[in-house]
CSV table of C-alpha atoms in Angstrom, one decimal:
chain,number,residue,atom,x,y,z
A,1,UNK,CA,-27.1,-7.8,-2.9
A,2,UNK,CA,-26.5,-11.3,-3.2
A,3,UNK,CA,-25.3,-13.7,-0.1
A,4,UNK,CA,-21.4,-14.4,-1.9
A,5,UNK,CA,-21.6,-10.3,-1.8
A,6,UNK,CA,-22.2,-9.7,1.9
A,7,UNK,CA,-19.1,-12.6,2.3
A,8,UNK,CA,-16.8,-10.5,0.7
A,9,UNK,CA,-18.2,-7.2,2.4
A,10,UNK,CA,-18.2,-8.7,5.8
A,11,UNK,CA,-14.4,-10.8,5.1
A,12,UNK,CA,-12.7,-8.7,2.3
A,13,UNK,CA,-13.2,-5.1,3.0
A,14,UNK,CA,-12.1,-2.4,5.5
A,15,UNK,CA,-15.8,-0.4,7.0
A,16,UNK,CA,-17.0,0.8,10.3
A,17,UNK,CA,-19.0,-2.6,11.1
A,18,UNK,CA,-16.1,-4.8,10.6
A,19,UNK,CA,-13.7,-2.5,12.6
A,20,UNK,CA,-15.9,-3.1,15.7
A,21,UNK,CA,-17.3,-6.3,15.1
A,22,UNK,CA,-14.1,-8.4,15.6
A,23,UNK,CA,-13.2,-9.0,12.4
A,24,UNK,CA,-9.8,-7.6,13.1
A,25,UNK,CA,-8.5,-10.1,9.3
A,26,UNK,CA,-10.0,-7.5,8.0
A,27,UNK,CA,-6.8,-5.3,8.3
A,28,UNK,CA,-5.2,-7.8,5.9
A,29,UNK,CA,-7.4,-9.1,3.4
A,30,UNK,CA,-8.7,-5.7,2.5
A,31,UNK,CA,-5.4,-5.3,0.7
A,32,UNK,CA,-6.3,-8.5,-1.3
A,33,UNK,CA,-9.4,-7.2,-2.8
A,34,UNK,CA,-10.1,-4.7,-5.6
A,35,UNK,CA,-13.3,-4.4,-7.7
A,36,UNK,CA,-12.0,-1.9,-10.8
A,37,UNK,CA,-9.5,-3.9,-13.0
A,38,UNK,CA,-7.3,-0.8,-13.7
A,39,UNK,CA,-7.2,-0.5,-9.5
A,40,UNK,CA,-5.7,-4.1,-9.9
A,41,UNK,CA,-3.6,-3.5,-13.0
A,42,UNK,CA,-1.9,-0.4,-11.7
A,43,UNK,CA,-1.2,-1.9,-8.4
A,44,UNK,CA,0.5,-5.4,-9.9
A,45,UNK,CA,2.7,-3.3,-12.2
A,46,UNK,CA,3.7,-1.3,-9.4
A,47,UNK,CA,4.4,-4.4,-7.2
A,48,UNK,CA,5.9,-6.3,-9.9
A,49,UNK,CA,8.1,-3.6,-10.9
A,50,UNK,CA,9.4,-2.2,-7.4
A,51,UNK,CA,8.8,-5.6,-5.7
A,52,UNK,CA,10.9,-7.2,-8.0
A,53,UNK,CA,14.0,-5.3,-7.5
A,54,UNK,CA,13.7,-5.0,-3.7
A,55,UNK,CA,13.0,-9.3,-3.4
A,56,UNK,CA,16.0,-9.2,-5.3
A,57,UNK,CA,18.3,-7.1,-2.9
A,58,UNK,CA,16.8,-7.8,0.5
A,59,UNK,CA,14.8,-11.0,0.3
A,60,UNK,CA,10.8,-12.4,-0.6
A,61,UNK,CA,10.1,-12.4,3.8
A,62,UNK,CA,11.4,-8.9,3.9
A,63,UNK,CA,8.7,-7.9,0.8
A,64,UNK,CA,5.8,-10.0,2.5
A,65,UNK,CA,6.7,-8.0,5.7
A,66,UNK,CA,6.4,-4.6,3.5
A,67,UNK,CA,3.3,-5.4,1.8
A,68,UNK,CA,1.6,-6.9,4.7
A,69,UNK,CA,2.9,-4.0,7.2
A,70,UNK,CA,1.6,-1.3,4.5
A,71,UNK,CA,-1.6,-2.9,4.8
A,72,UNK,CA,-2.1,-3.1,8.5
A,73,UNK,CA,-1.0,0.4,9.1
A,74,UNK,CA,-2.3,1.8,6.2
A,75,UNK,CA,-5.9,0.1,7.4
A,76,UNK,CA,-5.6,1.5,10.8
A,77,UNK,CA,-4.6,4.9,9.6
A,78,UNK,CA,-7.3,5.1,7.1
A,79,UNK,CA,-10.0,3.4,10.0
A,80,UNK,CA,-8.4,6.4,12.2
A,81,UNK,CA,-9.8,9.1,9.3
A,82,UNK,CA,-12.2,7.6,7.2
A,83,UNK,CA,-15.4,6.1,9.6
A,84,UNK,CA,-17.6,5.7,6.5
A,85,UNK,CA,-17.9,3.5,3.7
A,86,UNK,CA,-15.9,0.7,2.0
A,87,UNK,CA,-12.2,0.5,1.6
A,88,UNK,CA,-10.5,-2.2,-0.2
A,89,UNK,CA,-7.3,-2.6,-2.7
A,90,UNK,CA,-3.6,-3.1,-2.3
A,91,UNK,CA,-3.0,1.0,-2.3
A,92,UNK,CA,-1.4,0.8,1.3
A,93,UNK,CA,0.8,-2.2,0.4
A,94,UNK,CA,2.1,-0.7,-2.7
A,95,UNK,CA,3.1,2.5,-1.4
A,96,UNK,CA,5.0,0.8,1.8
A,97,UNK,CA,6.5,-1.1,-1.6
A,98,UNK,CA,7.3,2.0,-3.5
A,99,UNK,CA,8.3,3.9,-0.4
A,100,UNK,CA,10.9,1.4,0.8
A,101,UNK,CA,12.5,1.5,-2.7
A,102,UNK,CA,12.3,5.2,-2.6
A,103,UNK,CA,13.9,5.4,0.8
A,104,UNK,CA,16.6,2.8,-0.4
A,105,UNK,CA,17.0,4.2,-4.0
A,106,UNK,CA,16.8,7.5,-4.4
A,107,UNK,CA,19.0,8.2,-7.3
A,108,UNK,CA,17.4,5.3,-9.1
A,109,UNK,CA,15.6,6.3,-12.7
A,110,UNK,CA,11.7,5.3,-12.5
A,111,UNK,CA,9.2,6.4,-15.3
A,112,UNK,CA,6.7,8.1,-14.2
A,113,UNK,CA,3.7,8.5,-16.8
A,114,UNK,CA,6.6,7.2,-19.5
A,115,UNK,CA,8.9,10.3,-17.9
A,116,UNK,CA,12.2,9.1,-16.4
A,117,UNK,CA,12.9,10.9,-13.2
A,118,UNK,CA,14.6,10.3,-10.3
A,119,UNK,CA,13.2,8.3,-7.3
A,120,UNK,CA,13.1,11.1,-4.7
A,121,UNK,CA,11.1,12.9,-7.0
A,122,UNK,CA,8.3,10.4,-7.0
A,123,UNK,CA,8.5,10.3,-3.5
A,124,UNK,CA,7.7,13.6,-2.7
A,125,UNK,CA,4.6,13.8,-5.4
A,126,UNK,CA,3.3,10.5,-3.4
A,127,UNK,CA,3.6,12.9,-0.2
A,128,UNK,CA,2.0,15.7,-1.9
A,129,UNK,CA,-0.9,13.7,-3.1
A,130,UNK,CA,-1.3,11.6,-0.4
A,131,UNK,CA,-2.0,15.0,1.9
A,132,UNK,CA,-3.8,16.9,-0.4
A,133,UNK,CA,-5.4,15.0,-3.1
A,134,UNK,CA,-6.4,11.7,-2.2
A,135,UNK,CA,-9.7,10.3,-1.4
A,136,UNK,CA,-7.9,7.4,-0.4
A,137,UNK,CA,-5.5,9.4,1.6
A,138,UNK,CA,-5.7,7.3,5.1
A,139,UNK,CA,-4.4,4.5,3.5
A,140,UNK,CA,-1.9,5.8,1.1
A,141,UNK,CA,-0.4,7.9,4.2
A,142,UNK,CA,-0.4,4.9,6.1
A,143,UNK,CA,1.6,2.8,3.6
A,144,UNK,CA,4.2,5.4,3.3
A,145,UNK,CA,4.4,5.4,7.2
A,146,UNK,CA,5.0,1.7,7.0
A,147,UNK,CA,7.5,1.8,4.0
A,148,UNK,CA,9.4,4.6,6.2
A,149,UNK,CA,9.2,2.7,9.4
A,150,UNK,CA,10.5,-0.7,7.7
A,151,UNK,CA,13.0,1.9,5.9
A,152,UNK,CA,14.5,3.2,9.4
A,153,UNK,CA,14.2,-0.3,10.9
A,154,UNK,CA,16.4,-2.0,8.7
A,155,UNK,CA,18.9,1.1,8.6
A,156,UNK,CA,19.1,1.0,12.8
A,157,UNK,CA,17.0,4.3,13.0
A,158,UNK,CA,20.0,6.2,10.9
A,159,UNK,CA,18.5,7.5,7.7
A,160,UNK,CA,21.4,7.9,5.6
């Protein structure tokens, strides 16, 4: 392993060292990181697609706050399950993303796998998968606690 890749372990990625050795931006640039280009791809069509319409209704701050919320929880949720091995990509920020738009949505048309259905239905797969599927489960769970905790924010605790 080359010295550029022990920066990017040590600075860019969620593990047990870096959870106890005080390197706490961690928690953030994790969700900055991806090393599998169809990780990336996936993840920016998501953003770009759901971020778009929700900086368009509620504002860019209020998206930073989602994506960067999604990853912090997300981190410390996946941290909390996961005490082994590397975790990096955007998973946590997206799904605070996509769960926000859910939550606000739910009636809205989204094409899953090029299969329009409604947004509530997405939402609930996420769920699913994120309990019983995921190997990335920690920090898909914590994004959609994020998005949901942003959601009932905003709303004044009152979910519809």
């Amino acid at each position: 392993m080359c010295i550029r890749d022990r920066f990017l372990i040590n600075h860019f990625t969620l593990n047990p060292y870096n959870s106890t050795s005080w390197r706490q931006h961690t928690l953030v640039t994790h969700a900055f990181s991806h090393t599998q280009l169809f990780h990336f791809f996936f993840n920016m069509i998501t953003l770009y697609f759901m971020g778009r319409g929700l900086e368009y209704r509620f504002g860019s701050k209020m998206l930073l706050q989602l994506y960067l919320g999604g990853a912090i929880v997300g981190a410390i949720i996946n941290n909390m399950k996961n005490r082994q091995g590397i975790h990096l990509g955007a998973n946590s920020s997206i799904m605070a993303i996509l769960t926000y738009f859910i939550a606000s949505f739910p009636q809205e048309t989204i094409l899953l796998f090029f299969i329009p259905v409604p947004a509530w239905v997405v939402g609930a797969l996420i769920i699913v998968q994120s309990m019983f599927i995921s190997e990335q489960s920690g920090s898909t769970m914590g994004g959609v606690m994020a998005g949901l905790m942003m959601f009932l924010y905003k709303r004044g605790g009152k979910l519809y």
